[in-house]
mmCIF file of C-alpha atoms in Angstrom:
data_model
loop_
_atom_site.group_PDB
_atom_site.id
_atom_site.type_symbol
_atom_site.label_atom_id
_atom_site.label_comp_id
_atom_site.label_asym_id
_atom_site.label_seq_id
_atom_site.Cartn_x
_atom_site.Cartn_y
_atom_site.Cartn_z
ATOM 1 C CA MET A 110 57.684 0.064 -17.601
ATOM 2 C CA LYS A 111 57.223 -2.223 -14.515
ATOM 3 C CA ARG A 112 54.088 -4.423 -14.830
ATOM 4 C CA VAL A 113 51.974 -5.593 -11.780
ATOM 5 C CA VAL A 114 48.937 -7.732 -12.675
ATOM 6 C CA SER A 115 46.150 -8.820 -10.150
ATOM 7 C CA VAL A 116 44.446 -12.010 -11.086
ATOM 8 C CA SER A 117 40.947 -12.184 -9.667
ATOM 9 C CA LEU A 118 38.459 -14.972 -9.161
ATOM 10 C CA GLY A 119 35.835 -12.474 -9.613
ATOM 11 C CA SER A 120 34.011 -11.209 -12.657
ATOM 12 C CA SER A 121 36.069 -10.161 -15.924
ATOM 13 C CA ALA A 122 33.375 -7.197 -16.207
ATOM 14 C CA ARG A 123 35.423 -5.634 -13.369
ATOM 15 C CA ASP A 124 38.823 -5.603 -15.365
ATOM 16 C CA LYS A 125 40.783 -2.399 -15.632
ATOM 17 C CA SER A 126 44.234 -1.239 -16.451
ATOM 18 C CA GLN A 127 45.998 1.992 -15.577
ATOM 19 C CA ASP A 128 49.512 3.368 -16.268
ATOM 20 C CA ALA A 129 50.933 5.526 -13.298
ATOM 21 C CA GLU A 130 54.185 6.713 -11.863
ATOM 22 C CA PHE A 131 55.526 5.615 -8.411
ATOM 23 C CA PHE A 132 58.951 6.386 -6.941
ATOM 24 C CA GLY A 133 59.976 8.035 -10.283
ATOM 25 C CA GLU A 134 59.113 4.858 -12.267
ATOM 26 C CA GLN A 135 56.285 4.066 -14.679
ATOM 27 C CA PHE A 136 53.995 1.171 -13.764
ATOM 28 C CA ARG A 137 51.183 -0.355 -15.699
ATOM 29 C CA ILE A 138 48.746 -1.997 -13.030
ATOM 30 C CA GLU A 139 46.122 -4.322 -14.274
ATOM 31 C CA ARG A 140 43.364 -6.317 -12.877
ATOM 32 C CA VAL A 141 42.273 -9.581 -14.782
ATOM 33 C CA GLY A 142 39.205 -11.698 -13.660
ATOM 34 C CA VAL A 143 38.466 -15.157 -14.641
ATOM 35 C CA ASP A 144 34.674 -15.256 -13.819
ATOM 36 C CA GLY A 145 34.969 -17.778 -10.945
ATOM 37 C CA SER A 146 36.850 -20.507 -12.822
ATOM 38 C CA PHE A 147 39.919 -22.057 -10.968
ATOM 39 C CA ASP A 148 41.114 -23.696 -14.191
ATOM 40 C CA LYS A 149 41.313 -20.274 -15.776
ATOM 41 C CA TYR A 150 42.916 -18.794 -12.719
ATOM 42 C CA ILE A 151 45.857 -21.254 -12.836
ATOM 43 C CA ALA A 152 46.175 -20.802 -16.447
ATOM 44 C CA LYS A 153 46.483 -17.119 -16.025
ATOM 45 C CA LEU A 154 49.028 -17.529 -13.191
ATOM 46 C CA GLU A 155 51.151 -19.767 -15.083
ATOM 47 C CA GLU A 156 51.098 -17.353 -18.189
ATOM 48 C CA LEU A 157 52.152 -14.353 -16.252
ATOM 49 C CA ASP A 158 54.828 -16.226 -14.135
ATOM 50 C CA GLY A 159 58.011 -14.890 -15.173
ATOM 51 C CA ASN A 160 56.689 -12.421 -17.492
ATOM 52 C CA VAL A 161 55.730 -9.629 -15.154
ATOM 53 C CA ASP A 162 57.277 -7.978 -12.040
ATOM 54 C CA ALA A 163 54.641 -8.944 -9.348
ATOM 55 C CA ILE A 164 51.295 -10.794 -9.457
ATOM 56 C CA GLY A 165 48.482 -9.902 -7.253
ATOM 57 C CA ILE A 166 46.228 -12.568 -5.846
ATOM 58 C CA GLY A 167 42.884 -11.174 -6.065
ATOM 59 C CA GLY A 168 39.074 -12.191 -5.488
ATOM 60 C CA LEU A 169 40.348 -14.427 -2.668
ATOM 61 C CA ASP A 170 42.698 -14.231 0.288
ATOM 62 C CA VAL A 171 45.817 -16.427 0.800
ATOM 63 C CA TYR A 172 46.385 -15.352 4.437
ATOM 64 C CA LEU A 173 44.180 -14.041 7.181
ATOM 65 C CA TRP A 174 45.573 -12.248 10.172
ATOM 66 C CA ALA A 175 43.861 -12.333 13.578
ATOM 67 C CA ASN A 176 45.337 -11.684 17.230
ATOM 68 C CA GLY A 177 48.847 -11.799 15.870
ATOM 69 C CA ARG A 178 48.573 -14.950 14.075
ATOM 70 C CA ARG A 179 48.454 -15.969 10.269
ATOM 71 C CA TYR A 180 46.039 -18.449 8.873
ATOM 72 C CA ALA A 181 46.413 -19.850 5.250
ATOM 73 C CA PHE A 182 43.512 -20.899 2.946
ATOM 74 C CA ARG A 183 44.137 -24.502 1.835
ATOM 75 C CA GLU A 184 42.573 -23.786 -1.595
ATOM 76 C CA ALA A 185 44.565 -20.552 -2.018
ATOM 77 C CA LYS A 186 47.886 -22.209 -1.249
ATOM 78 C CA ARG A 187 47.182 -24.898 -3.876
ATOM 79 C CA LEU A 188 46.661 -22.015 -6.468
ATOM 80 C CA VAL A 189 49.791 -20.052 -5.674
ATOM 81 C CA SER A 190 51.835 -23.255 -5.681
ATOM 82 C CA HIS A 191 51.756 -22.716 -9.555
ATOM 83 C CA LEU A 192 53.986 -19.662 -9.293
ATOM 84 C CA HIS A 193 57.803 -20.214 -9.369
ATOM 85 C CA LYS A 194 59.465 -16.938 -10.780
ATOM 86 C CA THR A 195 57.274 -13.966 -10.125
ATOM 87 C CA PRO A 196 56.927 -12.767 -6.716
ATOM 88 C CA TRP A 197 53.151 -12.886 -5.603
ATOM 89 C CA VAL A 198 51.319 -10.998 -2.995
ATOM 90 C CA ASP A 199 47.544 -11.149 -1.644
ATOM 91 C CA GLY A 200 47.436 -7.627 -0.061
ATOM 92 C CA SER A 201 47.455 -9.038 3.500
ATOM 93 C CA GLY A 202 50.560 -7.302 4.402
ATOM 94 C CA LEU A 203 49.305 -3.954 3.181
ATOM 95 C CA LYS A 204 45.858 -4.530 4.971
ATOM 96 C CA ASN A 205 47.631 -5.080 8.229
ATOM 97 C CA THR A 206 49.367 -1.573 8.003
ATOM 98 C CA LEU A 207 47.669 0.859 5.554
ATOM 99 C CA GLU A 208 44.260 0.091 6.633
ATOM 100 C CA ARG A 209 45.130 0.545 10.348
ATOM 101 C CA GLU A 210 46.804 3.975 9.274
ATOM 102 C CA THR A 211 43.739 4.873 7.476
ATOM 103 C CA VAL A 212 41.598 4.616 10.495
ATOM 104 C CA ARG A 213 44.130 6.662 12.507
ATOM 105 C CA ARG A 214 44.399 9.469 9.786
ATOM 106 C CA LEU A 215 40.785 9.971 9.233
ATOM 107 C CA GLN A 216 40.443 10.116 13.186
ATOM 108 C CA ALA A 217 43.325 12.547 13.488
ATOM 109 C CA ASP A 218 42.417 14.920 10.722
ATOM 110 C CA GLY A 219 38.709 15.053 11.665
ATOM 111 C CA THR A 220 37.498 13.649 8.615
ATOM 112 C CA VAL A 221 35.583 10.859 10.467
ATOM 113 C CA ASP A 222 35.385 10.813 14.398
ATOM 114 C CA PHE A 223 34.960 7.176 14.969
ATOM 115 C CA ARG A 224 34.373 7.662 18.809
ATOM 116 C CA GLY A 225 30.945 6.323 19.544
ATOM 117 C CA LYS A 226 30.173 5.905 15.874
ATOM 118 C CA LYS A 227 28.114 2.931 14.901
ATOM 119 C CA VAL A 228 30.323 0.857 12.650
ATOM 120 C CA LEU A 229 29.103 -2.188 10.661
ATOM 121 C CA MET A 230 32.302 -4.412 9.719
ATOM 122 C CA VAL A 231 30.758 -6.775 7.183
ATOM 123 C CA ALA A 232 33.782 -9.233 7.871
ATOM 124 C CA GLY A 233 36.413 -8.310 10.415
ATOM 125 C CA VAL A 234 38.736 -11.450 10.001
ATOM 126 C CA ASP A 235 39.224 -10.332 6.367
ATOM 127 C CA ARG A 236 40.530 -7.000 7.604
ATOM 128 C CA PHE A 237 41.554 -7.496 11.048
ATOM 129 C CA GLY A 238 43.970 -4.431 11.129
ATOM 130 C CA MET A 239 41.118 -2.158 10.211
ATOM 131 C CA ALA A 240 38.700 -3.681 12.707
ATOM 132 C CA GLU A 241 41.225 -3.453 15.491
ATOM 133 C CA ALA A 242 41.984 0.211 14.578
ATOM 134 C CA LEU A 243 38.401 0.814 14.748
ATOM 135 C CA HIS A 244 37.976 -0.687 18.248
ATOM 136 C CA GLU A 245 40.870 1.229 19.428
ATOM 137 C CA ALA A 246 39.465 4.445 18.067
ATOM 138 C CA GLY A 247 36.373 3.933 20.190
ATOM 139 C CA ALA A 248 33.827 2.883 17.544
ATOM 140 C CA ASP A 249 30.607 1.113 18.543
ATOM 141 C CA LEU A 250 31.516 -1.966 16.498
ATOM 142 C CA ALA A 251 29.029 -4.582 15.086
ATOM 143 C CA MET A 252 30.963 -7.556 13.301
ATOM 144 C CA GLY A 253 28.999 -9.290 10.510
ATOM 145 C CA ASP A 254 31.274 -12.148 9.872
ATOM 146 C CA LEU A 255 28.823 -14.755 11.032
ATOM 147 C CA MET A 256 26.053 -13.130 9.340
ATOM 148 C CA PHE A 257 27.575 -12.463 5.773
ATOM 149 C CA THR A 258 29.982 -15.049 5.595
ATOM 150 C CA LEU A 259 28.452 -18.167 7.322
ATOM 151 C CA GLY A 260 24.815 -17.271 7.103
ATOM 152 C CA LEU A 261 24.209 -17.325 10.881
ATOM 153 C CA PRO A 262 21.662 -14.530 12.267
ATOM 154 C CA VAL A 263 24.238 -13.565 15.015
ATOM 155 C CA VAL A 264 26.058 -10.109 15.110
ATOM 156 C CA ILE A 265 29.232 -9.833 17.165
ATOM 157 C CA ARG A 266 29.231 -6.724 19.485
ATOM 158 C CA GLN A 267 31.965 -7.437 21.925
ATOM 159 C CA TRP A 268 35.702 -7.065 20.835
ATOM 160 C CA SER A 269 36.711 -9.993 23.172
ATOM 161 C CA SER A 270 34.139 -11.986 21.805
ATOM 162 C CA PHE A 271 35.366 -11.349 18.174
ATOM 163 C CA GLN A 272 38.772 -12.298 19.119
ATOM 164 C CA LEU A 273 37.725 -15.515 20.735
ATOM 165 C CA ILE A 274 35.548 -16.477 17.893
ATOM 166 C CA ALA A 275 38.190 -15.665 15.357
ATOM 167 C CA LYS A 276 40.633 -17.816 17.453
ATOM 168 C CA MET A 277 38.302 -20.750 17.397
ATOM 169 C CA LEU A 278 36.832 -20.667 13.998
ATOM 170 C CA LEU A 279 39.711 -19.475 11.567
ATOM 171 C CA PRO A 280 41.591 -22.846 11.687
ATOM 172 C CA ILE A 281 38.336 -24.466 10.337
ATOM 173 C CA VAL A 282 37.196 -21.722 8.046
ATOM 174 C CA VAL A 283 40.504 -21.685 6.033
ATOM 175 C CA GLN A 284 40.046 -25.553 5.345
ATOM 176 C CA ALA A 285 36.675 -24.632 3.445
ATOM 177 C CA PRO A 286 36.091 -24.010 -0.141
ATOM 178 C CA PHE A 287 36.671 -20.376 -0.901
ATOM 179 C CA LYS A 288 33.337 -20.239 -2.962
ATOM 180 C CA LEU A 289 31.175 -20.940 0.212
ATOM 181 C CA LEU A 290 32.706 -17.975 2.084
ATOM 182 C CA TYR A 291 33.008 -15.229 -0.649
ATOM 183 C CA PRO A 292 31.138 -14.013 -3.808
ATOM 184 C CA THR A 293 32.955 -14.996 -6.900
ATOM 185 C CA GLY A 294 32.232 -14.920 -10.648
ATOM 186 C CA GLU A 295 28.734 -13.711 -11.554
ATOM 187 C CA LYS A 296 27.754 -13.446 -7.879
ATOM 188 C CA GLN A 297 29.959 -10.397 -7.661
ATOM 189 C CA ASP A 298 27.505 -8.611 -10.329
ATOM 190 C CA THR A 299 24.286 -9.326 -8.113
ATOM 191 C CA ILE A 300 22.930 -7.463 -5.276
ATOM 192 C CA THR A 301 20.795 -9.259 -2.622
ATOM 193 C CA PRO A 302 19.992 -7.052 0.501
ATOM 194 C CA LYS A 303 20.694 -9.191 3.622
ATOM 195 C CA TYR A 304 20.435 -8.137 7.161
ATOM 196 C CA PRO A 305 19.181 -4.758 6.220
ATOM 197 C CA ARG A 306 18.664 -3.468 9.836
ATOM 198 C CA TRP A 307 22.208 -3.525 10.594
ATOM 199 C CA TYR A 308 23.054 -1.405 7.444
ATOM 200 C CA GLU A 309 20.338 0.889 8.667
ATOM 201 C CA TRP A 310 21.789 0.921 12.232
ATOM 202 C CA ALA A 311 25.392 1.862 11.213
ATOM 203 C CA ASP A 312 26.829 5.320 10.802
ATOM 204 C CA VAL A 313 29.652 3.821 9.050
ATOM 205 C CA ILE A 314 29.830 0.574 6.833
ATOM 206 C CA ALA A 315 33.536 -0.842 6.479
ATOM 207 C CA GLY A 316 35.201 -3.745 4.920
ATOM 208 C CA ASP A 317 35.489 -5.601 1.700
ATOM 209 C CA PHE A 318 33.573 -3.701 -0.978
ATOM 210 C CA LEU A 319 32.107 -6.688 -2.600
ATOM 211 C CA PHE A 320 30.612 -7.963 0.598
ATOM 212 C CA ILE A 321 29.223 -4.267 1.101
ATOM 213 C CA ARG A 322 27.671 -4.141 -2.407
ATOM 214 C CA ARG A 323 26.479 -7.710 -2.405
ATOM 215 C CA TYR A 324 24.125 -7.378 0.546
ATOM 216 C CA MET A 325 23.555 -3.464 0.661
ATOM 217 C CA PRO A 326 19.800 -2.245 0.821
ATOM 218 C CA GLU A 327 18.137 0.264 -1.399
ATOM 219 C CA ARG A 328 18.740 3.224 0.840
ATOM 220 C CA MET A 329 21.971 4.041 2.569
ATOM 221 C CA ASP A 330 20.986 7.644 3.104
ATOM 222 C CA GLY A 331 23.903 9.711 5.007
ATOM 223 C CA LYS A 332 26.329 6.621 5.480
ATOM 224 C CA VAL A 333 29.968 6.636 5.303
ATOM 225 C CA ILE A 334 31.457 3.630 3.529
ATOM 226 C CA LEU A 335 35.106 2.677 4.235
ATOM 227 C CA THR A 336 36.461 0.267 1.857
ATOM 228 C CA ASN A 337 38.799 -0.127 -1.327
ATOM 229 C CA THR A 338 38.490 -1.540 -4.803
ATOM 230 C CA THR A 339 35.593 0.425 -6.194
ATOM 231 C CA ARG A 340 34.728 1.315 -9.963
ATOM 232 C CA LYS A 341 32.875 4.308 -11.132
ATOM 233 C CA ALA A 342 29.660 2.364 -11.553
ATOM 234 C CA ASP A 343 30.128 1.348 -7.908
ATOM 235 C CA ARG A 344 30.359 4.989 -6.852
ATOM 236 C CA GLN A 345 27.228 5.816 -8.906
ATOM 237 C CA GLN A 346 25.331 2.894 -7.082
ATOM 238 C CA LEU A 347 26.319 4.444 -3.629
ATOM 239 C CA VAL A 348 25.154 7.952 -4.914
ATOM 240 C CA ASP A 349 21.848 6.571 -6.069
ATOM 241 C CA ARG A 350 21.336 5.059 -2.482
ATOM 242 C CA GLY A 351 22.192 8.263 -0.806
ATOM 243 C CA VAL A 352 25.554 7.407 0.621
ATOM 244 C CA ALA A 353 27.324 10.779 1.838
ATOM 245 C CA THR A 354 31.024 9.645 1.812
ATOM 246 C CA LEU A 355 33.072 6.998 0.230
ATOM 247 C CA VAL A 356 36.584 6.406 1.699
ATOM 248 C CA THR A 357 38.970 4.320 -0.136
ATOM 249 C CA THR A 358 42.278 3.129 1.488
ATOM 250 C CA THR A 359 44.130 2.914 -1.855
ATOM 251 C CA PRO A 360 44.861 5.612 -4.272
ATOM 252 C CA SER A 361 42.038 6.512 -6.908
ATOM 253 C CA PHE A 362 42.776 6.575 -10.638
ATOM 254 C CA GLY A 363 40.258 8.313 -12.668
ATOM 255 C CA GLY A 364 37.608 7.587 -10.045
ATOM 256 C CA GLU A 365 38.570 3.885 -9.561
ATOM 257 C CA SER A 366 40.679 2.243 -6.863
ATOM 258 C CA PHE A 367 42.660 -0.885 -7.177
ATOM 259 C CA GLY A 368 42.854 -3.691 -4.538
ATOM 260 C CA THR A 369 45.538 -3.732 -1.752
ATOM 261 C CA ASN A 370 47.153 -6.708 -3.552
ATOM 262 C CA VAL A 371 47.782 -4.361 -6.553
ATOM 263 C CA MET A 372 49.295 -1.823 -4.465
ATOM 264 C CA GLU A 373 51.326 -4.108 -2.346
ATOM 265 C CA GLY A 374 52.799 -5.341 -5.697
ATOM 266 C CA VAL A 375 53.820 -1.998 -6.750
ATOM 267 C CA LEU A 376 55.481 -1.509 -3.246
ATOM 268 C CA VAL A 377 57.283 -4.842 -3.437
ATOM 269 C CA THR A 378 58.494 -4.106 -7.044
ATOM 270 C CA ALA A 379 59.579 -0.473 -6.305
ATOM 271 C CA ALA A 380 61.508 -1.738 -3.085
ATOM 272 C CA GLY A 381 63.248 -4.574 -5.146
ATOM 273 C CA LYS A 382 62.597 -7.038 -2.297
ATOM 274 C CA ARG A 383 60.753 -10.459 -1.916
ATOM 275 C CA PRO A 384 57.471 -10.095 -0.340
ATOM 276 C CA GLU A 385 58.558 -12.043 2.872
ATOM 277 C CA GLU A 386 61.354 -9.338 3.153
ATOM 278 C CA MET A 387 58.833 -6.451 3.490
ATOM 279 C CA THR A 388 57.705 -5.353 7.167
ATOM 280 C CA PRO A 389 54.997 -3.128 8.396
ATOM 281 C CA GLU A 390 57.730 -0.436 8.878
ATOM 282 C CA SER A 391 59.022 -0.822 5.263
ATOM 283 C CA TYR A 392 55.334 -0.618 3.988
ATOM 284 C CA MET A 393 54.770 2.469 6.064
ATOM 285 C CA GLU A 394 58.106 4.025 5.035
ATOM 286 C CA MET A 395 57.340 3.702 1.442
ATOM 287 C CA LEU A 396 53.760 4.948 1.716
ATOM 288 C CA GLY A 397 55.139 8.127 3.455
ATOM 289 C CA ARG A 398 57.464 8.643 0.562
ATOM 290 C CA LEU A 399 54.285 8.364 -1.774
ATOM 291 C CA ASN A 400 52.691 10.897 0.364
ATOM 292 C CA TRP A 401 49.872 8.661 0.651
ATOM 293 C CA SER A 402 46.560 9.604 2.252
ATOM 294 C CA PRO A 403 43.111 7.728 2.205
ATOM 295 C CA ASN A 404 40.893 9.000 -0.689
ATOM 296 C CA VAL A 405 37.778 10.868 0.569
ATOM 297 C CA ASP A 406 34.950 11.266 -1.983
ATOM 298 C CA ARG A 407 32.093 13.307 -0.765
ATOM 299 C CA LEU A 408 29.061 11.917 -2.684
ATOM 300 C CA GLY A 409 26.097 13.968 -1.125
#
């Protein structure tokens, strides 16, 4: 049996494991959280290195893509320097392909017509492919990067402005400690509503689920959530807040979806290639063989 393990900087309360078949092979896919401890993160990477088929770097990004350029987080590069034997992936390759395709599929099959829809993207630089696909689909975008990541009360409404800000800030942002930018450890279990009027404004709320969940208000009646990496408890919280539809980009197993880094690890393992050998075309070809489609869960 192939084994793919995602090591997350997030809470161990969100750990899960699932056996599944991909391309005629049995896989065990797992998520292991280290509760925000970098020492535990490094220890877990060293424990798994050479003993599993692929390692997913979870709870943080190693790379961000924007405007065709790749930016690497200084802190994350130091973490993955502890891996020498097992291929590792952070999900950025799949985000740049699968999440673009998710928007196109939803638009093409009529599940969600994004033209003119008001979409709050909680952090566009984390999912540039999804954001760009939403822009191309004609969505009325509000980018929350400055609000939710940097705490600045500024929403970005123009795509050209977002591209310019991404180009100016990303080289600086990737030098900052990751804990200042993203909820880790116990912070992933708390919900503190922030900028609720933008949640209220939006028809669709898209992006990283931990960001969406951390700042969501008590009511989100009739909203569509476009994300991934959700658990059964997350689904129930969305039901309780009146959300109409939950769309996850990665497959759902028993009501729970894993992160893109896990699915990227499965695809790299099944292809028998190094991560750097994978291209957007090879990812899309393999997703086609899996008959992949976004998971659409009608909650209301």
